[in-house]
């Protein structure tokens, strides 16, 4: 790990003042479950590390007039034990349960989950976010069994976020603060597919901190289903989160979002629309799932992930209404 | 000479009891010191620079910036300019500094120029390409009997392709050492399976007398066959220590380097053809296999095929050794055996499916080809009872409706396990204290515990009264812990050494008991006259008769004259029950039934632990583990534990162990158990998956992509 300056601010304003104007100057530390690994591997070599765990206003889960506010430093364990979340957002609880490590649940934060870097093994081996060598993608022609089936050149990694798909399905927003003010962004727009090596996979700017997540209070039936090979800590192969607004037993409107299948969480609007007016059962869910994966463009080794994404969508839908 | 025989089963008081590990509290509380915990005064930390290229030549190394880096005390070039690199991860240079962080910073400031060849080959499974590139070396054809005629005579011929990739040892404590070398003498604290021998190996590398190397190790965090030698990083760290004035230097691999260059279990792939009569009797066997042990080719002994069923009369083998640009193979818990067990048992299961026979019938039908038909018969039937074979087995693929299918499978194995040569020294002090010294090591298997049990049994003392010292090459020499030889070697040496010491004690105290030495026995903390319990002395009172002179005695195990204390040669059978989710391809192990024979058991608890641990390693190999090398970069892409997958506790299902403790096995004496139970599991699980989904998944690990692809082929 490269030596760095460590800052331990007590207020958000103080923290924002410590950030840089370009990536590489400062990194924000919350749980550290991703950042420390990145630094040990010299993938990130920040000059300054800004610890935000000591900033009170970034914690807490509260009910607001519009829904629920989740502070960025809320840990996975706090989320799991929150009655407020449990009663309304099983999709978030199920996503949290997929993080099968007590250590990561206790340390990892929801803000960190959204901001974590991709797990692409080329990226983690130092070949860059887009993993290009001699003008060619190492991923597209290489070991891509865990990579994107909804990718497009040049980004073939998958978003590693566990909560992203569920938050998008629930219509959540993130609040991003900088010294010049705050802005709100739908989570769906927070994730972006980078076009160049200098881009990031999230809309956060180097001078910003993700401060909170706002989940609207609309009543939905929602669920997440993760396909993981292992029960123990393991990266999902494909996930799906769904949120259904219901009229009695029938779907009024739906949102379906798949995870770990593209450089961002992948929405399936057509599949979601196909559910309108329907009662969810095995056949309906299966059909919607098939629609959801229709646009998939698997790479040389990962066609199997199309089937996994399909299974995840079907099972998430059935779980939401069970 | 004392009668060294093990006491009869009904007279054993400590041997055969499931006592807890003597080092359990130290390990559970964190007090146990591993090589990685050693901190010596003035110690420096080293970091290693490795090659990112799989085939390149080092043309220039500039260390000037690194030398000026804060805290850096010395640099050792390992691959001088001109060196040709044949795999990524090859050691280039070591940097010693006052902290580990400074050492790593220093490493990053070394500038190496490479001539990169970009012609590396890392895909050993791809035989056609290996042949085209001249990287496959055929070892010729070997024929026994008349396979051509036998295949003509066969009622059924089953063909299959199976493969098993390289996996690594994943020692929790990575390879490395703390070492101080002042130019003459070496203080060496390695993580080793070979306390008595590794010093000599290091001495050779340093060109100094073996007697100048002092080795000490209290605890090792896993070896599995990969930690016998001092290794390049050991020798070079010692040289660097000399360079910095003899200061101790600590170097251990980080996880990535550990996985890349600290050894792996070699792969083997092959095409198989088995001919049988209608009743399931195998009459012909043909295999075309290829394997790799790394750049040197080699790899795996294909002559072990067909495994266990050695005497199939008509056989033909062709084998090629493939050279790849990757870190070399090392012994991996039961070298070769898990791989050939998987290949052989898969071929037999597929034959059974083709014959539309219960595979258990086919295994039983062919046991006359094995060296121990009756042992295997009993074991297979026991495992069948444990897994519920009769009620649960169904013909291949007939596992009902619904996406989740269940299946059962069989695997078998064999191993030697005859104790290694070892000598132990016993000192009985006049105050009654007993000290045992032996240059052995406890790999976490329970060696300390079984030595202490054996000594306590022989001396008639409670275990707490025995002080055992191991892990130092100043103690009498013991063999390396490889080949499941430690329990036999150390228990036999302990038995002999303690009884030799006791004989001397009997001589010293016999007069005070008014008896002859050969009339005395040691039992329940007393020395007493046989048949007259009124004539006895407590252990302490007896030892007090020694005056001021302790008793010292040694005892040696010699595998050429085992004297009934130890034996080698065991069989084992395992059966797996799995669930396969056919919508996701995910395999869940429900149960693994482990039946193992292992001679006389000193401690059923640590023995069972060996089986549990072995079963978990087999489950990892069957479902998760695989070295993934990238064709373009030549790098080991998953050399970290997030994508080099190992089972967690929720992934291992129910493991049920049955140790085959029959009077016949007991009478053979002690046989090693470290390796045999790791052998059959992969075969059993792979066969269970084939049984569940109705089609063979040709390669392990049985990951979702492979399972779904097999299902796809079945549908097509």
Short mmCIF file of C-alpha atoms in Angstrom, two decimals, chain B residues 57-332:
data_model
loop_
_atom_site.label_atom_id
_atom_site.label_comp_id
_atom_site.label_asym_id
_atom_site.label_seq_id
_atom_site.Cartn_x
_atom_site.Cartn_y
_atom_site.Cartn_z
CA UNK B 57 13.93 -12.27 -20.64
CA UNK B 58 15.19 -9.88 -18.00
CA UNK B 59 17.38 -7.38 -19.84
CA UNK B 60 18.06 -4.79 -17.17
CA UNK B 61 17.40 -4.18 -13.48
CA UNK B 62 17.83 -0.72 -12.03
CA UNK B 63 17.65 -0.67 -8.24
CA UNK B 64 19.01 2.84 -7.70
CA UNK B 65 15.64 4.41 -6.82
CA UNK B 66 14.70 1.49 -4.61
CA UNK B 67 17.96 1.74 -2.69
CA UNK B 68 17.14 5.35 -1.82
CA UNK B 69 13.57 4.53 -0.83
CA UNK B 70 12.77 5.23 2.86
CA UNK B 71 13.58 2.35 5.18
CA UNK B 72 15.15 0.11 2.55
CA UNK B 73 18.18 -1.74 3.94
CA UNK B 74 19.13 -4.16 1.20
CA UNK B 75 18.20 -5.62 -2.17
CA UNK B 76 18.84 -9.11 -3.46
CA UNK B 77 18.57 -9.68 -7.20
CA UNK B 78 17.23 -13.16 -7.83
CA UNK B 79 16.85 -13.16 -11.62
CA UNK B 80 19.91 -11.38 -13.00
CA UNK B 81 19.74 -9.65 -16.40
CA UNK B 82 19.89 -12.38 -19.03
CA UNK B 83 17.57 -14.69 -17.10
CA UNK B 84 14.76 -16.19 -19.13
CA UNK B 85 11.44 -16.23 -17.28
CA UNK B 86 9.10 -19.12 -18.00
CA UNK B 87 6.11 -18.22 -15.86
CA UNK B 88 4.44 -15.17 -14.39
CA UNK B 89 5.26 -14.81 -10.73
CA UNK B 90 8.90 -15.78 -11.13
CA UNK B 91 11.05 -14.20 -8.43
CA UNK B 92 13.01 -11.18 -9.67
CA UNK B 93 14.29 -9.42 -6.56
CA UNK B 94 13.83 -9.15 -2.82
CA UNK B 95 13.85 -5.90 -0.90
CA UNK B 96 14.49 -5.76 2.84
CA UNK B 97 13.34 -2.75 4.83
CA UNK B 98 12.50 -1.70 8.35
CA UNK B 99 8.79 -2.21 7.77
CA UNK B 100 6.77 -4.36 5.41
CA UNK B 101 5.27 -1.22 3.86
CA UNK B 102 8.68 0.24 3.15
CA UNK B 103 9.77 -3.04 1.61
CA UNK B 104 6.76 -3.01 -0.69
CA UNK B 105 7.35 0.61 -1.63
CA UNK B 106 10.95 -0.32 -2.39
CA UNK B 107 9.87 -3.16 -4.65
CA UNK B 108 7.76 -0.74 -6.69
CA UNK B 109 10.77 1.45 -7.29
CA UNK B 110 12.87 -1.28 -8.90
CA UNK B 111 12.86 -0.76 -12.64
CA UNK B 112 13.06 -3.98 -14.63
CA UNK B 113 13.30 -4.12 -18.38
CA UNK B 114 12.04 -7.25 -20.03
CA UNK B 115 12.18 -8.56 -23.53
CA UNK B 116 8.64 -9.93 -23.66
CA UNK B 117 8.20 -12.90 -25.99
CA UNK B 118 4.40 -13.04 -26.00
CA UNK B 119 4.49 -16.68 -27.06
CA UNK B 120 3.51 -18.18 -23.73
CA UNK B 121 1.17 -21.15 -23.65
CA UNK B 122 -0.97 -21.65 -20.56
CA UNK B 123 -4.01 -23.65 -21.66
CA UNK B 124 -2.95 -27.16 -20.74
CA UNK B 125 -6.43 -28.57 -21.36
CA UNK B 126 -6.05 -27.75 -25.05
CA UNK B 127 -4.04 -30.74 -26.23
CA UNK B 128 -4.39 -29.94 -29.94
CA UNK B 129 -2.75 -26.55 -29.51
CA UNK B 130 -0.11 -28.00 -27.21
CA UNK B 131 0.76 -30.52 -29.92
CA UNK B 132 0.81 -27.88 -32.62
CA UNK B 133 3.19 -25.79 -30.52
CA UNK B 134 5.39 -28.76 -29.74
CA UNK B 135 4.51 -28.44 -26.06
CA UNK B 136 3.16 -31.99 -25.69
CA UNK B 137 5.60 -34.82 -25.18
CA UNK B 138 4.14 -38.29 -25.75
CA UNK B 139 5.49 -40.92 -23.42
CA UNK B 140 4.69 -43.80 -25.76
CA UNK B 141 2.11 -46.50 -25.69
CA UNK B 142 1.91 -49.15 -23.00
CA UNK B 143 -0.14 -52.28 -23.69
CA UNK B 144 -1.03 -55.13 -21.38
CA UNK B 145 -2.93 -58.20 -22.63
CA UNK B 146 -4.87 -57.84 -25.86
CA UNK B 147 -7.08 -54.77 -25.63
CA UNK B 148 -8.15 -54.90 -29.30
CA UNK B 149 -9.51 -58.41 -28.95
CA UNK B 150 -11.03 -57.62 -25.57
CA UNK B 151 -12.94 -54.64 -26.97
CA UNK B 152 -14.23 -56.98 -29.73
CA UNK B 153 -15.33 -59.43 -27.06
CA UNK B 154 -16.99 -56.78 -24.97
CA UNK B 155 -20.80 -56.64 -24.85
CA UNK B 156 -20.71 -52.95 -24.08
CA UNK B 157 -18.12 -50.25 -24.68
CA UNK B 158 -18.42 -46.99 -22.78
CA UNK B 159 -16.46 -43.93 -23.82
CA UNK B 160 -15.95 -40.71 -21.96
CA UNK B 161 -13.84 -37.60 -21.59
CA UNK B 162 -12.92 -36.29 -18.20
CA UNK B 163 -10.64 -33.60 -16.89
CA UNK B 164 -9.50 -32.09 -13.63
CA UNK B 165 -7.65 -28.77 -13.56
CA UNK B 166 -4.73 -27.61 -11.43
CA UNK B 167 -5.67 -26.42 -7.99
CA UNK B 168 -3.41 -24.93 -5.37
CA UNK B 169 -2.71 -25.83 -1.76
CA UNK B 170 -4.23 -22.69 -0.22
CA UNK B 171 -2.21 -22.97 2.99
CA UNK B 172 -3.71 -20.42 5.33
CA UNK B 173 -0.15 -19.57 6.38
CA UNK B 174 1.64 -18.79 3.16
CA UNK B 175 5.15 -20.04 2.41
CA UNK B 176 8.04 -18.17 3.92
CA UNK B 177 10.31 -17.81 6.89
CA UNK B 178 12.20 -15.62 9.26
CA UNK B 179 15.89 -16.21 8.70
CA UNK B 180 19.16 -14.75 9.96
CA UNK B 181 22.45 -15.64 8.24
CA UNK B 182 25.67 -14.08 9.47
CA UNK B 183 27.75 -15.72 6.76
CA UNK B 184 28.47 -18.75 8.84
CA UNK B 185 25.47 -19.78 10.91
CA UNK B 186 21.80 -19.63 10.18
CA UNK B 187 18.83 -19.17 12.49
CA UNK B 188 15.92 -20.41 10.43
CA UNK B 189 12.21 -20.19 11.30
CA UNK B 190 10.42 -21.58 8.28
CA UNK B 191 6.88 -22.75 7.77
CA UNK B 192 7.78 -26.34 6.99
CA UNK B 193 6.63 -29.94 6.88
CA UNK B 194 10.23 -31.02 7.20
CA UNK B 195 11.84 -29.72 10.40
CA UNK B 196 14.65 -32.29 10.43
CA UNK B 197 15.48 -32.03 6.75
CA UNK B 198 14.83 -28.48 5.59
CA UNK B 199 17.97 -27.08 7.25
CA UNK B 200 20.16 -29.30 5.11
CA UNK B 201 18.28 -28.15 2.04
CA UNK B 202 18.86 -24.50 2.92
CA UNK B 203 22.53 -25.20 3.70
CA UNK B 204 22.97 -26.64 0.22
CA UNK B 205 21.59 -23.45 -1.30
CA UNK B 206 23.91 -21.33 0.83
CA UNK B 207 26.89 -23.64 0.37
CA UNK B 208 27.53 -24.00 4.08
CA UNK B 209 27.65 -27.12 6.30
CA UNK B 210 24.20 -28.48 7.16
CA UNK B 211 25.19 -28.46 10.83
CA UNK B 212 25.33 -24.66 10.74
CA UNK B 213 21.59 -24.30 10.25
CA UNK B 214 19.34 -24.23 13.27
CA UNK B 215 15.69 -24.83 12.38
CA UNK B 216 12.85 -24.13 14.74
CA UNK B 217 9.12 -24.16 14.15
CA UNK B 218 6.37 -24.30 16.74
CA UNK B 219 3.32 -24.39 14.51
CA UNK B 220 2.65 -24.56 10.79
CA UNK B 221 -0.47 -23.12 9.20
CA UNK B 222 -1.02 -25.78 6.56
CA UNK B 223 1.30 -27.53 4.15
CA UNK B 224 -0.61 -30.25 2.29
CA UNK B 225 2.57 -31.40 0.56
CA UNK B 226 3.86 -28.00 -0.55
CA UNK B 227 6.33 -27.25 2.26
CA UNK B 228 9.23 -29.67 2.22
CA UNK B 229 12.03 -27.54 0.77
CA UNK B 230 13.70 -24.28 1.74
CA UNK B 231 12.70 -22.91 -1.67
CA UNK B 232 14.21 -20.13 -3.66
CA UNK B 233 12.65 -17.47 -1.47
CA UNK B 234 14.20 -19.12 1.61
CA UNK B 235 17.70 -19.26 0.16
CA UNK B 236 17.51 -15.73 -1.25
CA UNK B 237 16.12 -14.26 1.96
CA UNK B 238 19.04 -15.85 3.83
CA UNK B 239 21.50 -14.38 1.32
CA UNK B 240 19.88 -10.98 1.77
CA UNK B 241 20.21 -11.38 5.54
CA UNK B 242 23.94 -11.91 5.10
CA UNK B 243 24.06 -8.80 2.94
CA UNK B 244 22.49 -6.68 5.68
CA UNK B 245 24.92 -7.90 8.32
CA UNK B 246 23.14 -11.02 9.48
CA UNK B 247 19.95 -9.30 10.62
CA UNK B 248 16.91 -11.58 10.69
CA UNK B 249 14.55 -11.01 7.76
CA UNK B 250 10.94 -12.03 7.60
CA UNK B 251 9.50 -12.94 4.23
CA UNK B 252 6.21 -14.68 3.49
CA UNK B 253 4.33 -14.68 0.21
CA UNK B 254 1.28 -12.52 -0.13
CA UNK B 255 -1.78 -14.47 -1.24
CA UNK B 256 -1.35 -13.73 -4.92
CA UNK B 257 2.25 -14.92 -5.01
CA UNK B 258 1.42 -17.87 -2.79
CA UNK B 259 -1.15 -19.08 -5.28
CA UNK B 260 1.00 -18.27 -8.30
CA UNK B 261 4.29 -19.92 -7.41
CA UNK B 262 4.06 -21.96 -4.21
CA UNK B 263 2.91 -25.09 -5.99
CA UNK B 264 -0.23 -26.64 -7.35
CA UNK B 265 -1.84 -30.00 -7.85
CA UNK B 266 -1.27 -31.00 -11.46
CA UNK B 267 -4.10 -31.29 -13.94
CA UNK B 268 -4.98 -34.37 -15.96
CA UNK B 269 -7.34 -34.73 -18.87
CA UNK B 270 -8.18 -37.79 -20.91
CA UNK B 271 -10.32 -39.84 -23.20
CA UNK B 272 -11.37 -43.19 -21.84
CA UNK B 273 -12.81 -46.37 -23.28
CA UNK B 274 -14.00 -49.22 -21.10
CA UNK B 275 -15.19 -52.60 -22.40
CA UNK B 276 -17.32 -54.91 -20.28
CA UNK B 277 -19.39 -58.03 -20.36
CA UNK B 278 -23.15 -57.82 -19.88
CA UNK B 279 -22.84 -58.69 -16.22
CA UNK B 280 -20.66 -55.64 -15.57
CA UNK B 281 -17.26 -57.37 -15.57
CA UNK B 282 -14.69 -55.01 -17.07
CA UNK B 283 -12.41 -56.73 -19.59
CA UNK B 284 -10.72 -53.88 -21.42
CA UNK B 285 -9.46 -50.41 -20.56
CA UNK B 286 -8.00 -47.73 -22.79
CA UNK B 287 -6.97 -44.24 -21.89
CA UNK B 288 -5.38 -41.37 -23.73
CA UNK B 289 -4.37 -38.83 -21.18
CA UNK B 290 -2.39 -35.65 -20.92
CA UNK B 291 -1.22 -33.74 -17.92
CA UNK B 292 0.97 -30.89 -16.89
CA UNK B 293 3.14 -30.12 -13.92
CA UNK B 294 4.11 -26.71 -15.26
CA UNK B 295 6.88 -25.62 -17.57
CA UNK B 296 8.82 -28.84 -17.06
CA UNK B 297 5.88 -30.89 -18.38
CA UNK B 298 5.64 -34.06 -16.32
CA UNK B 299 2.82 -33.74 -13.92
CA UNK B 300 0.98 -36.88 -13.28
CA UNK B 301 1.64 -40.56 -13.24
CA UNK B 302 -0.90 -41.93 -15.70
CA UNK B 303 0.33 -45.45 -14.97
CA UNK B 304 -1.93 -45.35 -11.95
CA UNK B 305 -4.84 -45.93 -14.35
CA UNK B 306 -7.14 -47.69 -13.99
CA UNK B 307 -6.96 -46.66 -10.38
CA UNK B 308 -7.47 -49.32 -7.69
CA UNK B 309 -8.81 -51.74 -10.33
CA UNK B 310 -5.22 -52.40 -11.28
CA UNK B 311 -5.62 -55.91 -12.64
CA UNK B 312 -8.03 -55.30 -15.51
CA UNK B 313 -6.42 -57.81 -17.90
CA UNK B 314 -6.37 -55.87 -21.17
CA UNK B 315 -5.18 -52.28 -21.11
CA UNK B 316 -3.76 -49.64 -23.38
CA UNK B 317 -2.35 -46.32 -22.25
CA UNK B 318 -1.13 -43.28 -24.07
CA UNK B 319 0.01 -40.30 -22.14
CA UNK B 320 1.48 -36.93 -23.02
CA UNK B 321 3.19 -34.47 -20.74
CA UNK B 322 2.29 -30.88 -21.59
CA UNK B 323 4.59 -27.97 -20.86
CA UNK B 324 2.95 -24.66 -19.99
CA UNK B 325 4.22 -21.30 -18.82
CA UNK B 326 2.96 -21.54 -15.28
CA UNK B 327 4.25 -22.15 -11.78
CA UNK B 328 5.23 -25.75 -11.10
CA UNK B 329 3.34 -28.56 -9.44
CA UNK B 330 4.10 -29.87 -5.98
CA UNK B 331 2.91 -32.81 -3.97
CA UNK B 332 -0.70 -32.12 -3.03
#
